[in-house]
PDB file of C-alpha atoms in Angstrom:
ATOM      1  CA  UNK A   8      -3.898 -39.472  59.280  1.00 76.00           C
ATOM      2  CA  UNK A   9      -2.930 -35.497  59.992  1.00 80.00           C
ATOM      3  CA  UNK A  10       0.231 -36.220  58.418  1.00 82.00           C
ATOM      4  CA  UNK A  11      -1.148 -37.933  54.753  1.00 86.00           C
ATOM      5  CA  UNK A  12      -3.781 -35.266  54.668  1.00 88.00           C
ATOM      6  CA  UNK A  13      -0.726 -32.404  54.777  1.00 89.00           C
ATOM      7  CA  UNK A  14       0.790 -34.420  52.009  1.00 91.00           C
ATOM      8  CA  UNK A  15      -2.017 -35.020  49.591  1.00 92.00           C
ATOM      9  CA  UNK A  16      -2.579 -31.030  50.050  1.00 93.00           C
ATOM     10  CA  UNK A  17       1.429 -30.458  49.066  1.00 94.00           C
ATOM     11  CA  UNK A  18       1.184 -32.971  46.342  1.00 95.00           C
ATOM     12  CA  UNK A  19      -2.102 -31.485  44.505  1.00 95.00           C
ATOM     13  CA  UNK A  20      -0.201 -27.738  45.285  1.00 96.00           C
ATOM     14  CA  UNK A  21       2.382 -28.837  43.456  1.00 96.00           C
ATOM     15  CA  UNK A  22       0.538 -30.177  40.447  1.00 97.00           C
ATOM     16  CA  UNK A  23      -1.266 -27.058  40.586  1.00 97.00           C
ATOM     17  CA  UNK A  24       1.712 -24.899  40.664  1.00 97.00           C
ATOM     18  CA  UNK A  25       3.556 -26.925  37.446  1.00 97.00           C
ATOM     19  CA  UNK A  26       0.302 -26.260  35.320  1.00 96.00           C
ATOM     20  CA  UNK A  27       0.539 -22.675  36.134  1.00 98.00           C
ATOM     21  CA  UNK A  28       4.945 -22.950  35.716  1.00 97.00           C
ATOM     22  CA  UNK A  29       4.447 -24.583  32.188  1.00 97.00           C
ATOM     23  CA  UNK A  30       1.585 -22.713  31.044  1.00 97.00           C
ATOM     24  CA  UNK A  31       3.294 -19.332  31.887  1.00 98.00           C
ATOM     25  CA  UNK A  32       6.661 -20.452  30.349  1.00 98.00           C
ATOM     26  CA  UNK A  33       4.258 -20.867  26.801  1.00 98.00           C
ATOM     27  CA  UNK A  34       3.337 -18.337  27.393  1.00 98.00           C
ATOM     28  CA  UNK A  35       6.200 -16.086  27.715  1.00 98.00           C
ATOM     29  CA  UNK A  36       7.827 -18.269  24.832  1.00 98.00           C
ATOM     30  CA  UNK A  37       5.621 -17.213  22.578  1.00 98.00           C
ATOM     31  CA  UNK A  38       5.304 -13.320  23.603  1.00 98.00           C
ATOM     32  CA  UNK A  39       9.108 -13.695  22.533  1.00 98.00           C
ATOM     33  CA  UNK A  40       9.093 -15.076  19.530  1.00 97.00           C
ATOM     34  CA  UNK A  41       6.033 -12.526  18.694  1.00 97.00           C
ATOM     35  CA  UNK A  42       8.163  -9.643  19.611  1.00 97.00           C
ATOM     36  CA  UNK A  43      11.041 -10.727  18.141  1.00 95.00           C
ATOM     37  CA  UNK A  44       9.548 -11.294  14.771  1.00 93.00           C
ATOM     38  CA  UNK A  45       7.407  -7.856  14.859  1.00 94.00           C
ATOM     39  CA  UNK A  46      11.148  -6.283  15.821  1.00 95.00           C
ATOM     40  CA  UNK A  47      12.954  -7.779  12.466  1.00 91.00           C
ATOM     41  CA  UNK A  48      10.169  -6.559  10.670  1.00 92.00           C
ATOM     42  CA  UNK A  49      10.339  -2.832  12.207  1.00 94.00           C
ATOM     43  CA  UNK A  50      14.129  -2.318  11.401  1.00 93.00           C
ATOM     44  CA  UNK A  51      13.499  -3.504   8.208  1.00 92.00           C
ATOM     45  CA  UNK A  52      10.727  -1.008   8.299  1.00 93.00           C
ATOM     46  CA  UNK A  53      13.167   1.644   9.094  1.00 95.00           C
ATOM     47  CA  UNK A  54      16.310   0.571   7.053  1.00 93.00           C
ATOM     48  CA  UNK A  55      13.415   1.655   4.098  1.00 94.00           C
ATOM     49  CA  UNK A  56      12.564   4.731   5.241  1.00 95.00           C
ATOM     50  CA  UNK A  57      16.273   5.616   5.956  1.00 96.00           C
ATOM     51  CA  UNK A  58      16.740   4.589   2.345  1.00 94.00           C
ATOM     52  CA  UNK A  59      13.909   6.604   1.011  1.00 95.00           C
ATOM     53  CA  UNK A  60      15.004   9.825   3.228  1.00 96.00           C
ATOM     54  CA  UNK A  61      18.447   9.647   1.839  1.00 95.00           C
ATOM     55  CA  UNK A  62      17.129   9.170  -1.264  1.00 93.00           C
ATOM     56  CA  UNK A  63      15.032  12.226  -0.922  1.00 93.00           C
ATOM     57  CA  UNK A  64      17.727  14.744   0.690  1.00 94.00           C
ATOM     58  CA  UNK A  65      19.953  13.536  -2.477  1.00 92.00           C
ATOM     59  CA  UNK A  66      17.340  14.739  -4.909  1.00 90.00           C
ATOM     60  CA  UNK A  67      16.589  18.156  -2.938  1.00 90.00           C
ATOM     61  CA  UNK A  68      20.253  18.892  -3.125  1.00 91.00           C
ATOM     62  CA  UNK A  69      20.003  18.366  -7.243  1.00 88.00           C
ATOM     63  CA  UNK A  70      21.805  14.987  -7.253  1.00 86.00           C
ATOM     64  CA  UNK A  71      20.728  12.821 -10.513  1.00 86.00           C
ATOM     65  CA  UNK A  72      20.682   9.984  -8.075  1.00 87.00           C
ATOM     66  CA  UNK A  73      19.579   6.903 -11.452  1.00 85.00           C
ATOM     67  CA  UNK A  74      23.648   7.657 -12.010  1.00 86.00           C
ATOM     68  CA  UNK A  75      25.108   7.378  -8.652  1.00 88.00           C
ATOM     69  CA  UNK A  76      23.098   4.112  -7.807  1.00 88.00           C
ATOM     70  CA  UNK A  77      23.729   0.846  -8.885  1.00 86.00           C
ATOM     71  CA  UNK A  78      23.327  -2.756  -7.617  1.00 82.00           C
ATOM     72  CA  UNK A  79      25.895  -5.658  -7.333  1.00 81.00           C
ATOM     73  CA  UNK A  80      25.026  -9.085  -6.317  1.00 80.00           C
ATOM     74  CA  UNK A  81      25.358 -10.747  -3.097  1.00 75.00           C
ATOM     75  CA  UNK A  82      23.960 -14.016  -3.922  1.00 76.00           C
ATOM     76  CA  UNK A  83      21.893 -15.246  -6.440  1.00 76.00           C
ATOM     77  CA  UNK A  84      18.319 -14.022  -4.775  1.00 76.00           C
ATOM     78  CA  UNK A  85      19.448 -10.405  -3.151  1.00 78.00           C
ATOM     79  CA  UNK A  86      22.088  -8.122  -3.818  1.00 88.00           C
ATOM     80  CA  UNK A  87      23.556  -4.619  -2.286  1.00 90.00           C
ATOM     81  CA  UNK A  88      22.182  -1.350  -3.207  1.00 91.00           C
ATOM     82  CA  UNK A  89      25.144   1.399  -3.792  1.00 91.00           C
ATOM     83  CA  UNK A  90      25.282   4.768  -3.950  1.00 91.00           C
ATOM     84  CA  UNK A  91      28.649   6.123  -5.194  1.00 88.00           C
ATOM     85  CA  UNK A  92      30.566   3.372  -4.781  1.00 86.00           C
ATOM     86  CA  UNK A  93      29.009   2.900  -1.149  1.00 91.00           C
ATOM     87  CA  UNK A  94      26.609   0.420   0.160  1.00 90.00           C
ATOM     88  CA  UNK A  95      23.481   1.633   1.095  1.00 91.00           C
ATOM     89  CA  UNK A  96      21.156  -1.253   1.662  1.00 91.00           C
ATOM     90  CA  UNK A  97      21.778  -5.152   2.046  1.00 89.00           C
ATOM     91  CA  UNK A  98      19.498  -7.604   1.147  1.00 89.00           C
ATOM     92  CA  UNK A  99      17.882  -5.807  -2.063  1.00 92.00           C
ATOM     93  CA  UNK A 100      15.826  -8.804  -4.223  1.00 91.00           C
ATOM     94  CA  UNK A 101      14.340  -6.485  -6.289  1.00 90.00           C
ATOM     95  CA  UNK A 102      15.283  -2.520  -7.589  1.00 90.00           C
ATOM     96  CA  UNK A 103      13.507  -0.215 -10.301  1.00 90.00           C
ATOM     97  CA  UNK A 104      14.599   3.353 -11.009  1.00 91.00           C
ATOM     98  CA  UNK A 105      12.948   5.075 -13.798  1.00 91.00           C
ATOM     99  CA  UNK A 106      12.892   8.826 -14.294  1.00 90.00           C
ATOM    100  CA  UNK A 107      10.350  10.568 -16.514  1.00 90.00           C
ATOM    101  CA  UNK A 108      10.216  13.940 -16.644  1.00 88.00           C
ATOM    102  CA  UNK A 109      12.325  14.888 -13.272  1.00 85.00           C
ATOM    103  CA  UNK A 110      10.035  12.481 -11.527  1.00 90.00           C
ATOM    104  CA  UNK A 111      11.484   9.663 -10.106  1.00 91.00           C
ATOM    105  CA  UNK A 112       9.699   6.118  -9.521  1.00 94.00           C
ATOM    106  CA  UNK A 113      11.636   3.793  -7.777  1.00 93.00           C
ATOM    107  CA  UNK A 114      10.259   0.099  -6.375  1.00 94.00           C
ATOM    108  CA  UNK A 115      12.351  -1.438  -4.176  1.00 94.00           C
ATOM    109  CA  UNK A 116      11.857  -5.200  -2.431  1.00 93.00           C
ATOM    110  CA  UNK A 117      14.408  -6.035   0.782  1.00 92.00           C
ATOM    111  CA  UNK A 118      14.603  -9.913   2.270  1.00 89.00           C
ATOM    112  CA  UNK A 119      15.145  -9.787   6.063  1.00 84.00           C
ATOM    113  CA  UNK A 120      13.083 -12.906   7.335  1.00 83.00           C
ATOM    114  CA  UNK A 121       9.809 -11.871   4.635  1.00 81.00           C
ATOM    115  CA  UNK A 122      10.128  -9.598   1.366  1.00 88.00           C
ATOM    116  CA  UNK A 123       8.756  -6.341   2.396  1.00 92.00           C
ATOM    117  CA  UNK A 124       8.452  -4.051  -0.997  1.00 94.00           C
ATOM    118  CA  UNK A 125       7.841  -0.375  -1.190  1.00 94.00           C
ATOM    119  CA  UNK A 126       7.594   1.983  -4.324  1.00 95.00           C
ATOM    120  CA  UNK A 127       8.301   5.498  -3.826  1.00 93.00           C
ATOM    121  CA  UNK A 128       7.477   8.595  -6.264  1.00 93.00           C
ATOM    122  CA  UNK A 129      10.016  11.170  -6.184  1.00 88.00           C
TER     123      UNK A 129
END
């Protein structure tokens, strides 16, 4: 009798610890894919701003920067940004550089995983 009450207690222990096994490896799963996704997103974040800060310095130094960029395709939904002859940001779906006046708007859209579109006033 000792010995089936010792074995019903290791038995419902062990259920107990598989809900808490299974439920933490969701867990954990999902805090992955979370972070992962939110880290795609913040490089993509950052290959922008790198962009725009390049973009900027250029212009302080008196560069006319509408001649020295251009686009070429990649595929048929993004393309590569260049700037003299180098490329400066992969992925581009969508690019706008218009210059009134020595001001400078530019919209720009990348595709990483999601579009992510700025437009910057220069």
């Amino acid at each position: 009798m000792k010995d089936s009450v010792v074995l019903l207690e290791v038995l419902v222990a062990t259920i107990i610890l598989s809900f808490i096994v299974v439920g933490s490896s969701k867990f954990i799963l999902k805090l992955y894919k979370i972070n992962e996704k939110n880290f795609n997103y913040n490089i993509a974040k950052i290959d922008l701003d790198s962009t725009r800060i390049f973009l900027e310095k250029q212009l302080s130094s008196g560069v006319d920067i509408e001649l020295k960029l251009s686009h070429i395709p990649k595929s048929k939904k993004a393309f590569f940004l260049r700037y003299d002859g180098k490329v400066l940001l992969d992925g581009v779906t969508q690019f706008n550089i218009k210059k009134i006046s020595q001001i400078y708007y530019i919209n720009i859209c990348i595709k990483r995983r999601y579009n992510i579109c700025k437009s910057w006033i220069f």
